[in-house]
Amino acid sequence: QVQLAESGGGLVQAGGSLRLACETSKHTFSMYAIGWHRQTPGKERELVAAISWGRLETYYADSVKGRFTISRDNAKNTVFLQMNDLKPEDSAVYYCAANPIGVRYPYDYWGQGTQVTVSS
C-alpha cells in the first residue's frame, strides 16, 4: 500500500520561503514518480512540480519555474519542495502524489495535503 505524508505548510509573508516534505516508504520512493500538486477552492488541482524515480526527470509548471525546486533525499525516503519568493497566488492546499510511470502521467496515490498561506 502506498502511503504519503506531507509536512511543512504554514503561513508566510509574500517573498518568503517554505519547504514542504513528502515522506513515503522506501518501496514507493524507489519505484514511483512523486508530484506536488496544489488546489484552491473552485479550481482544479494543478501539478506544480514532479520528479521521477529513475533518471531524475523533473517537471515544473510555468507559474513556479525559477522559484520552486523539487528534490529527493534517498536516505530519508522523502521528496522536498523548496518554495522561494512566495506570492499570495501560491496559497493553496498542497498535496504530494505518486504514480509508477512518470512525472506527467496520472497520479494514483495521494497524501492528505498541507495548507500553504501567503499573506500580502
Tab-separated table of N, CA, C and O in Angstrom:
chain	number	residue	atom	x	y	z
A	1	GLN	N	0.845	-1.191	0.000
A	1	GLN	CA	0.000	0.000	0.000
A	1	GLN	C	0.880	1.239	0.000
A	1	GLN	O	1.827	1.340	0.753
A	2	VAL	N	0.532	2.178	-0.871
A	2	VAL	CA	1.315	3.397	-0.984
A	2	VAL	C	0.773	4.432	-0.008
A	2	VAL	O	-0.405	4.773	-0.034
A	3	GLN	N	1.635	4.917	0.851
A	3	GLN	CA	1.244	5.957	1.795
A	3	GLN	C	2.190	7.135	1.671
A	3	GLN	O	3.403	6.961	1.537
A	4	LEU	N	1.610	8.321	1.710
A	4	LEU	CA	2.351	9.556	1.560
A	4	LEU	C	1.956	10.495	2.689
A	4	LEU	O	0.769	10.625	3.006
A	5	ALA	N	2.929	11.178	3.264
A	5	ALA	CA	2.643	12.092	4.363
A	5	ALA	C	3.343	13.419	4.117
A	5	ALA	O	4.581	13.466	4.067
A	6	GLU	N	2.547	14.478	3.969
A	6	GLU	CA	3.109	15.803	3.731
A	6	GLU	C	3.316	16.539	5.057
A	6	GLU	O	2.586	16.316	6.032
A	7	SER	N	4.279	17.445	5.039
A	7	SER	CA	4.502	18.337	6.171
A	7	SER	C	5.176	19.595	5.662
A	7	SER	O	5.676	19.628	4.532
A	8	GLY	N	5.186	20.630	6.502
A	8	GLY	CA	5.934	21.836	6.185
A	8	GLY	C	5.113	23.034	5.765
A	8	GLY	O	5.667	24.112	5.520
A	9	GLY	N	3.811	22.882	5.654
A	9	GLY	CA	2.990	24.027	5.289
A	9	GLY	C	2.913	25.040	6.412
A	9	GLY	O	3.385	24.810	7.526
A	10	GLY	N	2.325	26.181	6.108
A	10	GLY	CA	2.179	27.218	7.125
A	10	GLY	C	1.842	28.552	6.527
A	10	GLY	O	1.469	28.653	5.351
A	11	LEU	N	1.988	29.576	7.342
A	11	LEU	CA	1.707	30.958	6.945
A	11	LEU	C	3.026	31.701	6.767
A	11	LEU	O	3.897	31.654	7.648
A	12	VAL	N	3.154	32.385	5.646
A	12	VAL	CA	4.384	33.128	5.361
A	12	VAL	C	4.032	34.406	4.626
A	12	VAL	O	3.005	34.471	3.919
A	13	GLN	N	4.850	35.424	4.784
A	13	GLN	CA	4.623	36.669	4.048
A	13	GLN	C	5.115	36.540	2.619
A	13	GLN	O	6.006	35.738	2.313
A	14	ALA	N	4.550	37.353	1.752
A	14	ALA	CA	4.978	37.373	0.361
A	14	ALA	C	6.486	37.633	0.284
A	14	ALA	O	7.019	38.472	1.031
A	15	GLY	N	7.150	36.898	-0.593
A	15	GLY	CA	8.602	36.994	-0.711
A	15	GLY	C	9.347	36.008	0.163
A	15	GLY	O	10.558	35.831	0.010
A	16	GLY	N	8.655	35.362	1.062
A	16	GLY	CA	9.261	34.406	1.964
A	16	GLY	C	9.399	33.026	1.338
A	16	GLY	O	9.106	32.822	0.156
A	17	SER	N	9.849	32.080	2.166
A	17	SER	CA	10.113	30.722	1.697
A	17	SER	C	9.495	29.689	2.636
A	17	SER	O	9.330	29.944	3.838
A	18	LEU	N	9.174	28.557	2.071
A	18	LEU	CA	8.742	27.384	2.826
A	18	LEU	C	9.327	26.155	2.148
A	18	LEU	O	9.554	26.172	0.933
A	19	ARG	N	9.534	25.097	2.931
A	19	ARG	CA	9.944	23.823	2.362
A	19	ARG	C	8.947	22.759	2.785
A	19	ARG	O	8.755	22.515	3.969
A	20	LEU	N	8.317	22.150	1.796
A	20	LEU	CA	7.393	21.059	2.034
A	20	LEU	C	8.127	19.733	1.921
A	20	LEU	O	9.065	19.600	1.129
A	21	ALA	N	7.669	18.771	2.695
A	21	ALA	CA	8.262	17.437	2.670
A	21	ALA	C	7.181	16.397	2.432
A	21	ALA	O	6.074	16.508	2.974
A	22	CYS	N	7.500	15.394	1.635
A	22	CYS	CA	6.596	14.275	1.363
A	22	CYS	C	7.354	13.004	1.705
A	22	CYS	O	8.253	12.605	0.969
A	23	GLU	N	6.986	12.395	2.810
A	23	GLU	CA	7.667	11.186	3.260
A	23	GLU	C	6.859	9.969	2.845
A	23	GLU	O	5.627	9.951	2.940
A	24	THR	N	7.576	8.943	2.391
A	24	THR	CA	6.897	7.721	1.978
A	24	THR	C	7.770	6.525	2.300
A	24	THR	O	8.819	6.667	2.921
A	25	SER	N	7.319	5.353	1.887
A	25	SER	CA	8.083	4.150	2.164
A	25	SER	C	9.258	4.039	1.191
A	25	SER	O	9.277	4.678	0.142
A	26	LYS	N	10.217	3.191	1.543
A	26	LYS	CA	11.370	3.002	0.677
A	26	LYS	C	10.935	2.445	-0.671
A	26	LYS	O	11.465	2.844	-1.707
A	27	HIS	N	9.969	1.533	-0.686
A	27	HIS	CA	9.494	0.936	-1.940
A	27	HIS	C	8.898	1.996	-2.847
A	27	HIS	O	9.221	2.085	-4.024
A	28	THR	N	8.009	2.813	-2.288
A	28	THR	CA	7.367	3.859	-3.088
A	28	THR	C	8.406	4.853	-3.585
A	28	THR	O	8.402	5.268	-4.748
A	29	PHE	N	9.297	5.222	-2.705
A	29	PHE	CA	10.295	6.230	-3.051
A	29	PHE	C	11.162	5.770	-4.210
A	29	PHE	O	11.533	6.553	-5.081
A	30	SER	N	11.476	4.488	-4.269
A	30	SER	CA	12.401	3.985	-5.284
A	30	SER	C	11.715	3.562	-6.570
A	30	SER	O	12.397	3.317	-7.563
A	31	MET	N	10.376	3.483	-6.572
A	31	MET	CA	9.696	2.936	-7.752
A	31	MET	C	8.673	3.886	-8.372
A	31	MET	O	8.130	3.588	-9.424
A	32	TYR	N	8.385	5.026	-7.707
A	32	TYR	CA	7.318	5.888	-8.164
A	32	TYR	C	7.812	7.298	-8.447
A	32	TYR	O	8.704	7.803	-7.764
A	33	ALA	N	7.172	7.915	-9.418
A	33	ALA	CA	7.342	9.349	-9.580
A	33	ALA	C	6.510	10.053	-8.510
A	33	ALA	O	5.411	9.607	-8.168
A	34	ILE	N	7.027	11.134	-7.981
A	34	ILE	CA	6.331	11.909	-6.953
A	34	ILE	C	6.057	13.306	-7.497
A	34	ILE	O	6.969	13.973	-8.005
A	35	GLY	N	4.819	13.726	-7.360
A	35	GLY	CA	4.450	15.055	-7.851
A	35	GLY	C	3.781	15.878	-6.762
A	35	GLY	O	2.992	15.357	-5.981
A	36	TRP	N	4.119	17.144	-6.725
A	36	TRP	CA	3.441	18.085	-5.825
A	36	TRP	C	2.353	18.797	-6.615
A	36	TRP	O	2.618	19.364	-7.673
A	37	HIS	N	1.148	18.765	-6.081
A	37	HIS	CA	0.005	19.424	-6.673
A	37	HIS	C	-0.515	20.462	-5.692
A	37	HIS	O	-0.247	20.384	-4.496
A	38	ARG	N	-1.321	21.391	-6.195
A	38	ARG	CA	-1.975	22.329	-5.306
A	38	ARG	C	-3.394	22.586	-5.777
A	38	ARG	O	-3.705	22.449	-6.959
A	39	GLN	N	-4.236	22.960	-4.824
A	39	GLN	CA	-5.630	23.207	-5.146
A	39	GLN	C	-6.183	24.302	-4.259
A	39	GLN	O	-5.931	24.320	-3.048
A	40	THR	N	-6.935	25.194	-4.878
A	40	THR	CA	-7.670	26.223	-4.159
A	40	THR	C	-9.156	26.013	-4.416
A	40	THR	O	-9.533	25.406	-5.440
A	41	PRO	N	-10.017	26.501	-3.536
A	41	PRO	CA	-11.460	26.296	-3.709
A	41	PRO	C	-11.950	26.791	-5.070
A	41	PRO	O	-11.613	27.896	-5.503
A	42	GLY	N	-12.715	25.957	-5.741
A	42	GLY	CA	-13.296	26.340	-7.020
A	42	GLY	C	-12.387	26.143	-8.213
A	42	GLY	O	-12.789	26.425	-9.341
A	43	LYS	N	-11.170	25.674	-7.962
A	43	LYS	CA	-10.225	25.467	-9.065
A	43	LYS	C	-9.804	24.011	-9.134
A	43	LYS	O	-9.842	23.289	-8.140
A	44	GLU	N	-9.379	23.599	-10.310
A	44	GLU	CA	-8.888	22.240	-10.484
A	44	GLU	C	-7.530	22.086	-9.822
A	44	GLU	O	-6.755	23.041	-9.717
A	45	ARG	N	-7.240	20.871	-9.414
A	45	ARG	CA	-5.929	20.589	-8.837
A	45	ARG	C	-4.867	20.737	-9.916
A	45	ARG	O	-5.041	20.275	-11.040
A	46	GLU	N	-3.762	21.380	-9.566
A	46	GLU	CA	-2.703	21.706	-10.520
A	46	GLU	C	-1.409	21.012	-10.129
A	46	GLU	O	-0.979	21.095	-8.970
A	47	LEU	N	-0.762	20.370	-11.089
A	47	LEU	CA	0.565	19.808	-10.860
A	47	LEU	C	1.572	20.947	-10.931
A	47	LEU	O	1.667	21.616	-11.948
A	48	VAL	N	2.328	21.163	-9.863
A	48	VAL	CA	3.284	22.269	-9.866
A	48	VAL	C	4.721	21.796	-10.050
A	48	VAL	O	5.533	22.507	-10.635
A	49	ALA	N	5.048	20.619	-9.553
A	49	ALA	CA	6.410	20.100	-9.705
A	49	ALA	C	6.393	18.595	-9.499
A	49	ALA	O	5.594	18.085	-8.720
A	50	ALA	N	7.280	17.900	-10.198
A	50	ALA	CA	7.333	16.452	-10.065
A	50	ALA	C	8.742	15.963	-10.352
A	50	ALA	O	9.523	16.643	-11.038
A	51	ILE	N	9.045	14.775	-9.817
A	51	ILE	CA	10.361	14.187	-10.021
A	51	ILE	C	10.202	12.690	-10.196
A	51	ILE	O	9.408	12.056	-9.506
A	52	SER	N	10.939	12.133	-11.136
A	52	SER	CA	10.839	10.709	-11.413
A	52	SER	C	11.705	9.915	-10.445
A	52	SER	O	12.528	10.467	-9.726
A	53	TRP	N	11.533	8.607	-10.484
A	53	TRP	CA	12.302	7.757	-9.577
A	53	TRP	C	13.621	7.319	-10.181
A	53	TRP	O	14.526	6.946	-9.475
A	54	GLY	N	13.745	7.307	-11.489
A	54	GLY	CA	14.920	6.734	-12.118
A	54	GLY	C	15.929	7.766	-12.571
A	54	GLY	O	16.934	8.018	-11.918
A	55	ARG	N	15.601	8.422	-13.690
A	55	ARG	CA	16.561	9.334	-14.307
A	55	ARG	C	16.526	10.723	-13.693
A	55	ARG	O	17.198	11.627	-14.171
A	56	LEU	N	15.724	10.851	-12.665
A	56	LEU	CA	15.565	12.149	-12.006
A	56	LEU	C	15.065	13.216	-12.965
A	56	LEU	O	15.505	14.360	-12.940
A	57	GLU	N	14.160	12.804	-13.832
A	57	GLU	CA	13.467	13.776	-14.671
A	57	GLU	C	12.619	14.649	-13.760
A	57	GLU	O	12.014	14.163	-12.796
A	58	THR	N	12.565	15.941	-14.062
A	58	THR	CA	11.744	16.852	-13.274
A	58	THR	C	10.784	17.606	-14.177
A	58	THR	O	11.014	17.747	-15.386
A	59	TYR	N	9.739	18.093	-13.564
A	59	TYR	CA	8.747	18.921	-14.256
A	59	TYR	C	8.383	20.073	-13.339
A	59	TYR	O	8.275	19.902	-12.124
A	60	TYR	N	8.209	21.256	-13.927
A	60	TYR	CA	7.732	22.425	-13.199
A	60	TYR	C	6.663	23.130	-14.022
A	60	TYR	O	6.819	23.315	-15.225
A	61	ALA	N	5.612	23.541	-13.361
A	61	ALA	CA	4.636	24.400	-14.010
A	61	ALA	C	5.277	25.764	-14.287
A	61	ALA	O	6.155	26.210	-13.541
A	62	ASP	N	4.822	26.409	-15.343
A	62	ASP	CA	5.399	27.710	-15.702
A	62	ASP	C	5.273	28.711	-14.551
A	62	ASP	O	6.147	29.567	-14.368
A	63	SER	N	4.212	28.596	-13.799
A	63	SER	CA	3.950	29.566	-12.739
A	63	SER	C	4.947	29.495	-11.586
A	63	SER	O	5.038	30.428	-10.781
A	64	VAL	N	5.714	28.390	-11.503
A	64	VAL	CA	6.637	28.248	-10.377
A	64	VAL	C	8.091	28.118	-10.820
A	64	VAL	O	8.982	28.052	-9.964
A	65	LYS	N	8.345	28.056	-12.108
A	65	LYS	CA	9.716	27.916	-12.594
A	65	LYS	C	10.593	29.049	-12.087
A	65	LYS	O	10.206	30.215	-12.117
A	66	GLY	N	11.773	28.677	-11.614
A	66	GLY	CA	12.698	29.664	-11.085
A	66	GLY	C	12.470	30.000	-9.627
A	66	GLY	O	13.305	30.655	-9.006
A	67	ARG	N	11.347	29.568	-9.059
A	67	ARG	CA	11.049	29.850	-7.651
A	67	ARG	C	10.963	28.580	-6.811
A	67	ARG	O	11.337	28.594	-5.637
A	68	PHE	N	10.470	27.503	-7.387
A	68	PHE	CA	10.302	26.243	-6.665
A	68	PHE	C	11.361	25.243	-7.147
A	68	PHE	O	11.705	25.210	-8.339
A	69	THR	N	11.823	24.417	-6.232
A	69	THR	CA	12.771	23.359	-6.582
A	69	THR	C	12.330	22.065	-5.909
A	69	THR	O	12.098	22.038	-4.693
A	70	ILE	N	12.245	21.005	-6.702
A	70	ILE	CA	11.880	19.699	-6.165
A	70	ILE	C	13.147	18.850	-6.082
A	70	ILE	O	14.006	18.910	-6.968
A	71	SER	N	13.248	18.066	-5.011
A	71	SER	CA	14.438	17.243	-4.834
A	71	SER	C	14.074	15.996	-4.042
A	71	SER	O	13.014	15.922	-3.413
A	72	ARG	N	14.982	15.023	-4.079
A	72	ARG	CA	14.760	13.771	-3.368
A	72	ARG	C	15.904	13.546	-2.375
A	72	ARG	O	17.072	13.795	-2.704
A	73	ASP	N	15.568	13.048	-1.206
A	73	ASP	CA	16.574	12.645	-0.217
A	73	ASP	C	16.473	11.134	-0.076
A	73	ASP	O	15.549	10.615	0.554
A	74	ASN	N	17.431	10.428	-0.664
A	74	ASN	CA	17.371	8.969	-0.686
A	74	ASN	C	17.447	8.366	0.705
A	74	ASN	O	16.831	7.341	0.988
A	75	ALA	N	18.191	8.977	1.581
A	75	ALA	CA	18.362	8.422	2.922
A	75	ALA	C	17.084	8.518	3.747
A	75	ALA	O	16.834	7.710	4.638
A	76	LYS	N	16.262	9.525	3.440
A	76	LYS	CA	15.053	9.774	4.240
A	76	LYS	C	13.779	9.346	3.525
A	76	LYS	O	12.686	9.524	4.084
A	77	ASN	N	13.891	8.815	2.304
A	77	ASN	CA	12.695	8.445	1.517
A	77	ASN	C	11.717	9.611	1.449
A	77	ASN	O	10.497	9.454	1.629
A	78	THR	N	12.255	10.764	1.196
A	78	THR	CA	11.465	11.991	1.254
A	78	THR	C	11.728	12.836	0.014
A	78	THR	O	12.872	12.941	-0.445
A	79	VAL	N	10.652	13.427	-0.502
A	79	VAL	CA	10.747	14.383	-1.597
A	79	VAL	C	10.431	15.760	-1.023
A	79	VAL	O	9.433	15.932	-0.320
A	80	PHE	N	11.277	16.719	-1.329
A	80	PHE	CA	11.107	18.080	-0.829
A	80	PHE	C	10.660	19.016	-1.942
A	80	PHE	O	11.030	18.835	-3.104
A	81	LEU	N	9.906	20.023	-1.562
A	81	LEU	CA	9.574	21.116	-2.468
A	81	LEU	C	9.991	22.411	-1.787
A	81	LEU	O	9.349	22.855	-0.831
A	82	GLN	N	11.084	22.962	-2.252
A	82	GLN	CA	11.564	24.240	-1.738
A	82	GLN	C	10.862	25.353	-2.497
A	82	GLN	O	10.969	25.429	-3.724
A	83	MET	N	10.164	26.194	-1.777
A	83	MET	CA	9.382	27.261	-2.397
A	83	MET	C	9.947	28.605	-1.944
A	83	MET	O	9.906	28.922	-0.749
A	84	ASN	N	10.483	29.352	-2.884
A	84	ASN	CA	11.062	30.661	-2.609
A	84	ASN	C	10.257	31.757	-3.289
A	84	ASN	O	9.495	31.497	-4.217
A	85	ASP	N	10.455	32.976	-2.820
A	85	ASP	CA	9.771	34.144	-3.408
A	85	ASP	C	8.265	33.876	-3.539
A	85	ASP	O	7.677	34.063	-4.602
A	86	LEU	N	7.688	33.421	-2.461
A	86	LEU	CA	6.273	33.056	-2.491
A	86	LEU	C	5.382	34.258	-2.731
A	86	LEU	O	5.669	35.373	-2.268
A	87	LYS	N	4.298	34.020	-3.440
A	87	LYS	CA	3.326	35.042	-3.792
A	87	LYS	C	1.962	34.670	-3.215
A	87	LYS	O	1.692	33.476	-2.995
A	88	PRO	N	1.098	35.633	-3.000
A	88	PRO	CA	-0.243	35.301	-2.477
A	88	PRO	C	-0.970	34.265	-3.334
A	88	PRO	O	-1.708	33.425	-2.793
A	89	GLU	N	-0.722	34.284	-4.641
A	89	GLU	CA	-1.404	33.321	-5.518
A	89	GLU	C	-0.868	31.907	-5.360
A	89	GLU	O	-1.420	30.971	-5.938
A	90	ASP	N	0.199	31.733	-4.605
A	90	ASP	CA	0.690	30.390	-4.295
A	90	ASP	C	-0.089	29.752	-3.153
A	90	ASP	O	0.091	28.561	-2.866
A	91	SER	N	-0.918	30.513	-2.490
A	91	SER	CA	-1.714	29.985	-1.387
A	91	SER	C	-2.626	28.865	-1.894
A	91	SER	O	-3.339	29.036	-2.883
A	92	ALA	N	-2.594	27.734	-1.214
A	92	ALA	CA	-3.383	26.574	-1.637
A	92	ALA	C	-3.134	25.441	-0.659
A	92	ALA	O	-2.247	25.533	0.199
A	93	VAL	N	-3.903	24.379	-0.807
A	93	VAL	CA	-3.556	23.121	-0.156
A	93	VAL	C	-2.634	22.375	-1.115
A	93	VAL	O	-2.963	22.200	-2.290
A	94	TYR	N	-1.499	21.981	-0.604
A	94	TYR	CA	-0.509	21.271	-1.414
A	94	TYR	C	-0.552	19.787	-1.078
A	94	TYR	O	-0.521	19.401	0.095
A	95	TYR	N	-0.623	18.978	-2.124
A	95	TYR	CA	-0.685	17.536	-1.987
A	95	TYR	C	0.511	16.907	-2.692
A	95	TYR	O	0.864	17.328	-3.797
A	96	CYS	N	1.091	15.880	-2.104
A	96	CYS	CA	2.021	15.069	-2.863
A	96	CYS	C	1.298	13.801	-3.303
A	96	CYS	O	0.360	13.335	-2.641
A	97	ALA	N	1.712	13.292	-4.433
A	97	ALA	CA	1.066	12.136	-5.027
A	97	ALA	C	2.112	11.286	-5.737
A	97	ALA	O	3.198	11.780	-6.069
A	98	ALA	N	1.746	10.032	-5.984
A	98	ALA	CA	2.690	9.103	-6.601
A	98	ALA	C	2.046	8.358	-7.760
A	98	ALA	O	0.837	8.084	-7.743
A	99	ASN	N	2.849	8.059	-8.752
A	99	ASN	CA	2.433	7.163	-9.832
A	99	ASN	C	3.640	6.367	-10.280
A	99	ASN	O	4.781	6.827	-10.173
A	100	PRO	N	3.416	5.162	-10.810
A	100	PRO	CA	4.542	4.279	-11.130
A	100	PRO	C	5.145	4.473	-12.521
A	100	PRO	O	6.062	3.725	-12.897
A	101	ILE	N	4.667	5.478	-13.274
A	101	ILE	CA	5.078	5.587	-14.677
A	101	ILE	C	6.031	6.756	-14.914
A	101	ILE	O	7.156	6.574	-15.396
A	102	GLY	N	5.572	7.980	-14.633
A	102	GLY	CA	6.417	9.129	-14.907
A	102	GLY	C	5.764	10.435	-14.502
A	102	GLY	O	4.598	10.480	-14.133
A	103	VAL	N	6.521	11.498	-14.585
A	103	VAL	CA	6.118	12.779	-13.989
A	103	VAL	C	4.849	13.367	-14.579
A	103	VAL	O	4.107	14.062	-13.887
A	104	ARG	N	4.573	13.105	-15.844
A	104	ARG	CA	3.402	13.727	-16.474
A	104	ARG	C	2.231	12.773	-16.643
A	104	ARG	O	1.271	13.082	-17.329
A	105	TYR	N	2.266	11.623	-15.994
A	105	TYR	CA	1.183	10.653	-16.070
A	105	TYR	C	0.237	10.846	-14.895
A	105	TYR	O	0.594	11.496	-13.906
A	106	PRO	N	-0.972	10.293	-14.992
A	106	PRO	CA	-1.931	10.452	-13.887
A	106	PRO	C	-1.395	9.869	-12.583
A	106	PRO	O	-0.720	8.841	-12.569
A	107	TYR	N	-1.733	10.555	-11.488
A	107	TYR	CA	-1.261	10.140	-10.178
A	107	TYR	C	-2.344	9.326	-9.479
A	107	TYR	O	-3.513	9.698	-9.479
A	108	ASP	N	-1.906	8.217	-8.889
A	108	ASP	CA	-2.847	7.251	-8.339
A	108	ASP	C	-3.013	7.352	-6.827
A	108	ASP	O	-4.052	6.968	-6.292
A	109	TYR	N	-1.986	7.779	-6.135
A	109	TYR	CA	-1.974	7.763	-4.680
A	109	TYR	C	-1.694	9.165	-4.168
A	109	TYR	O	-0.803	9.851	-4.684
A	110	TRP	N	-2.446	9.542	-3.120
A	110	TRP	CA	-2.397	10.924	-2.650
A	110	TRP	C	-2.209	11.001	-1.147
A	110	TRP	O	-2.724	10.157	-0.397
A	111	GLY	N	-1.509	12.040	-0.718
A	111	GLY	CA	-1.427	12.354	0.690
A	111	GLY	C	-2.629	13.187	1.119
A	111	GLY	O	-3.519	13.471	0.314
A	112	GLN	N	-2.634	13.583	2.382
A	112	GLN	CA	-3.764	14.322	2.950
A	112	GLN	C	-3.699	15.807	2.661
A	112	GLN	O	-4.718	16.498	2.770
A	113	GLY	N	-2.561	16.314	2.310
A	113	GLY	CA	-2.439	17.728	1.977
A	113	GLY	C	-1.927	18.561	3.140
A	113	GLY	O	-2.093	18.199	4.309
A	114	THR	N	-1.294	19.679	2.795
A	114	THR	CA	-0.821	20.626	3.798
A	114	THR	C	-1.109	22.044	3.290
A	114	THR	O	-0.906	22.338	2.114
A	115	GLN	N	-1.610	22.889	4.171
A	115	GLN	CA	-2.040	24.225	3.778
A	115	GLN	C	-0.849	25.169	3.715
A	115	GLN	O	-0.037	25.234	4.642
A	116	VAL	N	-0.777	25.914	2.639
A	116	VAL	CA	0.196	26.999	2.489
A	116	VAL	C	-0.572	28.297	2.294
A	116	VAL	O	-1.423	28.377	1.404
A	117	THR	N	-0.305	29.275	3.130
A	117	THR	CA	-0.958	30.568	3.029
A	117	THR	C	0.112	31.649	2.942
A	117	THR	O	0.988	31.728	3.807
A	118	VAL	N	0.027	32.460	1.893
A	118	VAL	CA	0.989	33.536	1.687
A	118	VAL	C	0.250	34.857	1.825
A	118	VAL	O	-0.679	35.142	1.065
A	119	SER	N	0.647	35.647	2.786
A	119	SER	CA	-0.015	36.929	3.022
A	119	SER	C	0.694	38.034	2.242
A	119	SER	O	1.908	38.004	2.045
A	120	SER	N	-0.091	39.009	1.818
A	120	SER	CA	0.484	40.117	1.032
A	120	SER	C	0.979	41.236	1.924
A	120	SER	O	0.734	41.260	3.121
